[in-house]
XYZ file of C-alpha atoms in Angstrom:
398
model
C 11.337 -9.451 6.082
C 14.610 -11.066 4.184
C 17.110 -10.874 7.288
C 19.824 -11.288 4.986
C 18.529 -8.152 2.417
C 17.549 -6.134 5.932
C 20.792 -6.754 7.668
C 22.473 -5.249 4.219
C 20.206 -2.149 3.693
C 20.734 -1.088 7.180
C 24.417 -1.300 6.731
C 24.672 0.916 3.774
C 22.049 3.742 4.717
C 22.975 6.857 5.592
C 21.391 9.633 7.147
C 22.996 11.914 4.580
C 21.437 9.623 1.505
C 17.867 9.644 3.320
C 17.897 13.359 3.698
C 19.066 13.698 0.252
C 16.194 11.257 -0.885
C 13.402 13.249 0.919
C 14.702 16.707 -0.615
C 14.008 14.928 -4.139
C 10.744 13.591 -3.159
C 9.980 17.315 -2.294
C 10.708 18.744 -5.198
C 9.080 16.583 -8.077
C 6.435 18.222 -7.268
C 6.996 21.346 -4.485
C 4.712 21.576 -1.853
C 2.564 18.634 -2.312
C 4.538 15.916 -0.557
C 2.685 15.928 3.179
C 2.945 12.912 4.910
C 6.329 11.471 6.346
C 8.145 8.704 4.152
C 10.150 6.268 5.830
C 13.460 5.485 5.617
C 13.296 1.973 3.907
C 10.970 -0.448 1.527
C 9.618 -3.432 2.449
C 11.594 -6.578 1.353
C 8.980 -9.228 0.671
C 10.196 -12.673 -0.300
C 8.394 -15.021 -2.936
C 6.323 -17.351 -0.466
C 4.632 -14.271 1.080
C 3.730 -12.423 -1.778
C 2.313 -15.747 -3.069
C 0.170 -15.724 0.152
C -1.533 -12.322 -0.450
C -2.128 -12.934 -4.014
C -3.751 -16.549 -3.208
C -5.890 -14.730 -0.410
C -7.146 -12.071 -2.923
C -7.867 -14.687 -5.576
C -10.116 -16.389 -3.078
C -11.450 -13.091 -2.135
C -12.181 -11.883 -5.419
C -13.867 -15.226 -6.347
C -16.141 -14.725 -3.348
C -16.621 -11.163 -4.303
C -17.578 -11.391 -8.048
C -20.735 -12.964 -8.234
C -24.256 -11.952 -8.286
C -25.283 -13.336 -5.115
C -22.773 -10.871 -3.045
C -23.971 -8.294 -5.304
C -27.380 -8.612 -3.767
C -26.042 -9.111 0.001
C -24.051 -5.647 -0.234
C -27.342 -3.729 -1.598
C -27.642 -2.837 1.978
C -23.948 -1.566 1.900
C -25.130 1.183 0.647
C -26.390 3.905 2.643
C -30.050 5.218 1.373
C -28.689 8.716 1.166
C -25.535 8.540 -1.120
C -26.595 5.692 -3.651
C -25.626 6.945 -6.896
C -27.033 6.073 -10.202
C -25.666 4.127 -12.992
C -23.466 1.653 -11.209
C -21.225 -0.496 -13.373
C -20.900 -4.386 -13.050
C -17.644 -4.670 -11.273
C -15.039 -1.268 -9.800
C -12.410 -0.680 -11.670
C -10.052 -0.737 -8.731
C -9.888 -2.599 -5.324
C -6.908 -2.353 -2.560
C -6.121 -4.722 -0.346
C -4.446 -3.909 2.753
C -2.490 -6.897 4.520
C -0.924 -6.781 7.878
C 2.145 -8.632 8.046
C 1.512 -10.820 10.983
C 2.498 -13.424 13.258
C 0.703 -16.336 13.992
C 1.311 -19.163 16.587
C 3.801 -20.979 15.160
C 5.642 -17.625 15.121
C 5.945 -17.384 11.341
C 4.920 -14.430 9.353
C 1.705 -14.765 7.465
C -0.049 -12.178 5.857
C -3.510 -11.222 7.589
C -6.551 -9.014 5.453
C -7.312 -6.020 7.700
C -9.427 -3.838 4.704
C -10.225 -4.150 1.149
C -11.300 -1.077 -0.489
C -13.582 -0.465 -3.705
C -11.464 2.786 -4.040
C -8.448 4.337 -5.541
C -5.086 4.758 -3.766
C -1.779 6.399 -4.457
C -1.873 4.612 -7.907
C 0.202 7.688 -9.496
C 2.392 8.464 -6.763
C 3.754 4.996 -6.540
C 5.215 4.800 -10.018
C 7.266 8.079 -8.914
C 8.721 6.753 -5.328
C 10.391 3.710 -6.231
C 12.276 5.185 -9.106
C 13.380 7.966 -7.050
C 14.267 5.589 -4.294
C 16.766 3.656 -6.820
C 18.910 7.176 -7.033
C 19.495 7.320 -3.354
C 20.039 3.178 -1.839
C 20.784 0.366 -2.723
C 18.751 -2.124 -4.466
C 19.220 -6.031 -4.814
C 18.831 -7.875 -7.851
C 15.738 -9.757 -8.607
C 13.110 -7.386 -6.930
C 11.035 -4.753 -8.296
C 7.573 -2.818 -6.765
C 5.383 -4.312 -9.362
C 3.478 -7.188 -9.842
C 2.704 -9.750 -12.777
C 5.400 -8.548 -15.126
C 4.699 -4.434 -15.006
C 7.224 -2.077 -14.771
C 6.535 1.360 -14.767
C 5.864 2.351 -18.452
C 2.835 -0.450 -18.956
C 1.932 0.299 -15.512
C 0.901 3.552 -16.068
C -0.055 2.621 -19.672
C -2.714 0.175 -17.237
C -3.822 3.250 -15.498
C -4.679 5.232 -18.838
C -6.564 2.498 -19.960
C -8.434 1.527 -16.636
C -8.633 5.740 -15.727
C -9.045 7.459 -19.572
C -10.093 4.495 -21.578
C -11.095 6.019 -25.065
C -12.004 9.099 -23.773
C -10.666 12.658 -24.788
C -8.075 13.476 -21.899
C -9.877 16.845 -21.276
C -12.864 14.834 -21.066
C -11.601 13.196 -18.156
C -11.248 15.026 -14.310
C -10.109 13.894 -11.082
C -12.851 14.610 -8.459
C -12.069 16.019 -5.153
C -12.988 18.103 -2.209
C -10.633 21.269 -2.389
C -7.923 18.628 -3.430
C -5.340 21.731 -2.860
C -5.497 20.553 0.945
C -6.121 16.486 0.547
C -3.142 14.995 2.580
C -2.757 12.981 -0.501
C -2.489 15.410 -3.056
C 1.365 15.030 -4.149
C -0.934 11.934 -5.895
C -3.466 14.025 -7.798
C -0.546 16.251 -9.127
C 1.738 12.765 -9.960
C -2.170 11.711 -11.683
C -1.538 14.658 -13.921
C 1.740 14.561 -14.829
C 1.499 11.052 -15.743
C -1.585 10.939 -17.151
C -2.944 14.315 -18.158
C -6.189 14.106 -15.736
C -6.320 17.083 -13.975
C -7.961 17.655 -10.233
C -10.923 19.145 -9.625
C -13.138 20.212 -6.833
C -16.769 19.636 -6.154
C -17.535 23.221 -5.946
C -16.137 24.167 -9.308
C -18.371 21.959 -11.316
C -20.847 23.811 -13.663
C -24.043 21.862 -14.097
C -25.996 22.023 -17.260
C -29.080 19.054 -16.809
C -27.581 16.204 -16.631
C -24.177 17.410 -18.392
C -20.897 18.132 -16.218
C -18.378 20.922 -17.525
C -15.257 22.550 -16.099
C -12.898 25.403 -16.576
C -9.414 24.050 -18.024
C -7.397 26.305 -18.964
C -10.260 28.957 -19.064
C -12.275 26.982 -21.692
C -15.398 25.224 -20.537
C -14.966 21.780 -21.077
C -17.128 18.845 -20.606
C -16.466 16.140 -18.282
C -17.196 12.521 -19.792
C -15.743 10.691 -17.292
C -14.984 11.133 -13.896
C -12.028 9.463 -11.657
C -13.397 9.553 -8.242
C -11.443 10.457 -4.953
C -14.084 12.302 -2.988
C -15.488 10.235 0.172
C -18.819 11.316 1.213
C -17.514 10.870 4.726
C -15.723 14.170 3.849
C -18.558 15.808 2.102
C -20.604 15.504 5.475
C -17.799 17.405 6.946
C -18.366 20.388 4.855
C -20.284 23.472 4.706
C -23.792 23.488 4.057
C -23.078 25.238 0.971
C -20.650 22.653 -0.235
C -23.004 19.927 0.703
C -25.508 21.300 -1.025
C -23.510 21.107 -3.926
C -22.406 17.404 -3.781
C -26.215 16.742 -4.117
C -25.522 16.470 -7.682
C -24.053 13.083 -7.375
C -26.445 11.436 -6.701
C -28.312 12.334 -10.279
C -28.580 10.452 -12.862
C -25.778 12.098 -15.138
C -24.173 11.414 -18.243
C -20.921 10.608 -16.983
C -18.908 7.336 -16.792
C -17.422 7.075 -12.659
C -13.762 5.520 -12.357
C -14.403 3.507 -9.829
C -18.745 4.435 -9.433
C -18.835 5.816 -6.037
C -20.944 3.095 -4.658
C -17.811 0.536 -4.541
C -16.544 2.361 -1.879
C -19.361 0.803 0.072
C -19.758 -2.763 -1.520
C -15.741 -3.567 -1.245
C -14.982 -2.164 2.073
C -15.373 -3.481 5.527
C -18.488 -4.348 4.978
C -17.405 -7.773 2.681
C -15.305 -9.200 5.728
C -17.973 -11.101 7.616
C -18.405 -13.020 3.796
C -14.946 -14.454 3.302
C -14.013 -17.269 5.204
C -9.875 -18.006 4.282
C -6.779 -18.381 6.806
C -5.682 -14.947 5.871
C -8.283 -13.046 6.425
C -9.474 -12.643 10.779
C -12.475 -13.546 11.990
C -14.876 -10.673 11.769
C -19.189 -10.655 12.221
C -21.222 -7.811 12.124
C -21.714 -6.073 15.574
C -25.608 -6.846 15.404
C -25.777 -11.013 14.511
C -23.089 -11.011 17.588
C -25.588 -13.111 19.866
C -23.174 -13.382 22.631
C -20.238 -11.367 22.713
C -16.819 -12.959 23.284
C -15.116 -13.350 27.088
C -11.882 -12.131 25.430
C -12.796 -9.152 24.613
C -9.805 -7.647 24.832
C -8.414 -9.847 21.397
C -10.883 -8.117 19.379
C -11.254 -4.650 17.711
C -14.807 -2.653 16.673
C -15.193 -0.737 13.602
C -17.250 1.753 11.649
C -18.369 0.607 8.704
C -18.284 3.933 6.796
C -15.298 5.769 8.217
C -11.940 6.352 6.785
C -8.285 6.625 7.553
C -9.130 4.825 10.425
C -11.359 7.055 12.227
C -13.898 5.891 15.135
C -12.427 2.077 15.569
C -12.292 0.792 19.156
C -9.292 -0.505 19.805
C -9.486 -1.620 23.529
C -13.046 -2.865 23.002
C -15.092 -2.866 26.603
C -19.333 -4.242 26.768
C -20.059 -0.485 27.676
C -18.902 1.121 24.638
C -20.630 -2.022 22.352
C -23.649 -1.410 24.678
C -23.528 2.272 23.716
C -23.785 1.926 20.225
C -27.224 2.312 18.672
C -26.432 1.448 15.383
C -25.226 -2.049 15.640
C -25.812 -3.294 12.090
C -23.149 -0.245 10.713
C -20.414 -1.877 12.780
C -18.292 -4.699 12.891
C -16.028 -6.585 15.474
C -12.737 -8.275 14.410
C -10.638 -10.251 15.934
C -7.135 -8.436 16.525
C -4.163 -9.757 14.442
C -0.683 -9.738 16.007
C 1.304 -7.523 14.011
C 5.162 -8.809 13.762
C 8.082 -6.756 14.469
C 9.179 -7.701 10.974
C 11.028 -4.969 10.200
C 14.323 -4.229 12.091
C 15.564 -0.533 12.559
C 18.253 1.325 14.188
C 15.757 2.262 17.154
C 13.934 -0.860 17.538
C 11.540 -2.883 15.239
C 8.626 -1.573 13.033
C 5.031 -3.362 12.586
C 4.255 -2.938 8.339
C 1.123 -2.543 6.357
C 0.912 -3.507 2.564
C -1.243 -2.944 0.197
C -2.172 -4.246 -3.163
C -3.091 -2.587 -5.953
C -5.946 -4.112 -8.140
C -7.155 -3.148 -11.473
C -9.510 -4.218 -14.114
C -8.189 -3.905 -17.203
C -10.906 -3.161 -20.031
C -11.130 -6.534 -22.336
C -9.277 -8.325 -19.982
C -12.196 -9.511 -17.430
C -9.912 -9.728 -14.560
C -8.367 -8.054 -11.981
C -4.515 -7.907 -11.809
C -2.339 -7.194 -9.318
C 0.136 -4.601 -10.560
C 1.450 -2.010 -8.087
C 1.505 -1.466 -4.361
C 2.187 0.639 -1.387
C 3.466 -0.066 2.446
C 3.234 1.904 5.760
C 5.544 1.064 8.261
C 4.741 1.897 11.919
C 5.868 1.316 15.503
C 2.740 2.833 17.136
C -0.663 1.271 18.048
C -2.630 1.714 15.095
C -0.799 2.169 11.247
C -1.200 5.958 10.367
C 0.275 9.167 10.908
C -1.354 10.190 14.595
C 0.044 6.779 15.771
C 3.437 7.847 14.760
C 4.664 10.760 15.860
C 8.196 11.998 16.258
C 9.304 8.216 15.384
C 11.839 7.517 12.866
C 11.951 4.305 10.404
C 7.986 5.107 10.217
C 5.029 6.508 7.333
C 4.543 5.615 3.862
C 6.501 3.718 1.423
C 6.604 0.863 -0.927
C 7.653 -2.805 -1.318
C 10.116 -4.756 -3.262
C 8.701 -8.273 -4.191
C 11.441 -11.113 -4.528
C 10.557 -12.051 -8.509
């Protein structure tokens, strides 16, 4: 996105240096890394970054009041509202598109917000390994608002363990031993000490948690929360049956409370009205859909990783869906060909890591992540057997 910086790292890399990079990733921690990291960061200059952070400012002033809090009630579906929801997540990610509009400059463009945590661990490991291998200008660095990587990840014990015993505290997951993101979970505990855990291996006791660590039965105070109901639906009955439990009332403290994933989602779109963030109504106030049907895009409301969107949108399929008010239409952003490659350009996704920081009463920007992509759709089945592609991280321009 810096010509100048692009034209440079292209220069220097090396096939040999990438390879060498990737066996490194593999082994910090062996056999967890399982999704294809791209050959390059993200150079992001001042003005842009300034963009997305103004945009999420707006957002987040939109967001944080007690009036939205009542609108998204009915984010929530009936059948996984949990107890005991806090005032505010503890996390939010916002994913940008880097776009380009008519005047044919880039401009950053909102395409999800999420209540939800990301690759917060992971993403204190890949830059610093990244630093071994390429080069690096001056004046950049992958976090935000004066972190670096030690009171980063002194942010995420705070937001993540708080005061709370470390053995006190689990990471939640469905059989996180085959997550696609588990090189994350085991980054969580190396970092911070919070070990993974699955659904089925809790042992109930009323409305007390425990777990087996290290043989000892150990009760959970606190729980950081990766599991997606979406993927509890997908389960066995027996495995279903077990999630049930979430949704009692339980003496447990939820990092973020599971029902964020619903409130800050898709869902808050149609609310925000800002230049960087596209046009988007829920599917069932659409009175009239648009002639140009072809410039917008139709999505689930509660779906993940991109699953069930319509992305060449026709009145048939909108006509076919009975459940109008779970679904919204967007209008499509142009994704740029901002980043040049060896084998043509590449379309990039970044996203922002948010955190509330106890005492603090704010969220702060302080990490992020990128995807780079030169299929349809960012993700992994978009982008197969292409090169320059999958997940990475940006340098900001300080």
């Amino acid at each position: 996105m810096i010509p100048a910086i692009r034209q440079q790292f292209n220069q220097r890399f090396t096939e040999e240096a990438y390879q060498a990079y990737l066996k490194d990733l593999a082994n910090v921690y062996p056999g967890q890394l399982d999704f294809r990291v791209a050959e390059t960061p993200v150079f992001v200059p001042k003005d842009f970054t300034q963009k997305m952070l103004d945009a999420c400012e707006a957002i987040l002033n939109e967001v944080n009041t007690d009036e939205y809090r009542r609108e998204s009630d009915r984010a929530i579906p009936t059948n996984v509202n949990v107890p005991g929801q806090d005032d505010h997540p503890h996390c939010i990610a916002f994913d940008f598109g880097v776009c380009q509009n008519e005047a044919g400059e880039l401009e950053p463009q909102l395409i999800e917000m999420q209540g939800f945590p990301s690759l917060f661990a992971w993403e204190a490991v890949l830059p610093e390994i990244y630093e071994k291998h390429f080069w690096c200008p001056d004046g950049f660095s992958s976090y935000l608002n004066g972190y670096d990587k030690k009171t980063y990840i002194g942010l995420l014990k705070k937001v993540i363990i708080g005061d709370t015993p470390v053995e006190n505290v689990i990471l939640l997951e469905i059989f996180p031993e085959g997550q696609k993101t588990r090189i994350d979970f085991s980054a969580t505990e190396d970092l911070l000490g919070v070990k993974a855990v699955c659904l089925t291996d809790l042992i109930q006791e009323g409305k007390d948690l425990y777990y087996l660590r290290d043989g000892v039965k150990t009760k959970i105070e606190r729980i950081y929360n990766r599991l997606i109901f979406d993927d509890l639906f997908q389960q066995s009955p027996e495995v279903q049956e077990k999630g049930k439990l979430m949704l009692q009332d339980l003496n447990v403290t939820w990092v973020p409370h599971p029902n964020w994933f619903y409130r800050l989602s898709k869902f808050t779109l149609p609310f925000i009205n800002h230049p960087y963030v596209p046009y988007t109504k829920f599917l069932n106030e659409v009175k009239e859909l648009p002639d140009d049907l072809g410039n917008y895009v139709v999505k689930p409301l509660f779906s993940f990783a991109g699953q069930g969107v319509i992305i060449d949108v026709t009145k048939e399929q909108i006509e076919n869906i009975t459940d109008k008010e779970n679904w919204i239409i967007q209008r499509k952003v142009k994704y740029a060909d901002a980043i040049a490659t060896p084998d043509g350009p590449a379309k990039a996704e970044i996203r922002l890591f948010y955190f509330w920081e106890p005492g603090k009463k704010k969220f702060m920007a302080a990490q992020n992540l990128s995807r780079l992509s030169k299929g349809k759709m960012i993700g992994v089945r978009y982008n197969k057997d292409k090169s320059w592609v999958g997940g990475s991280f940006c340098l900001f321009e300080k």
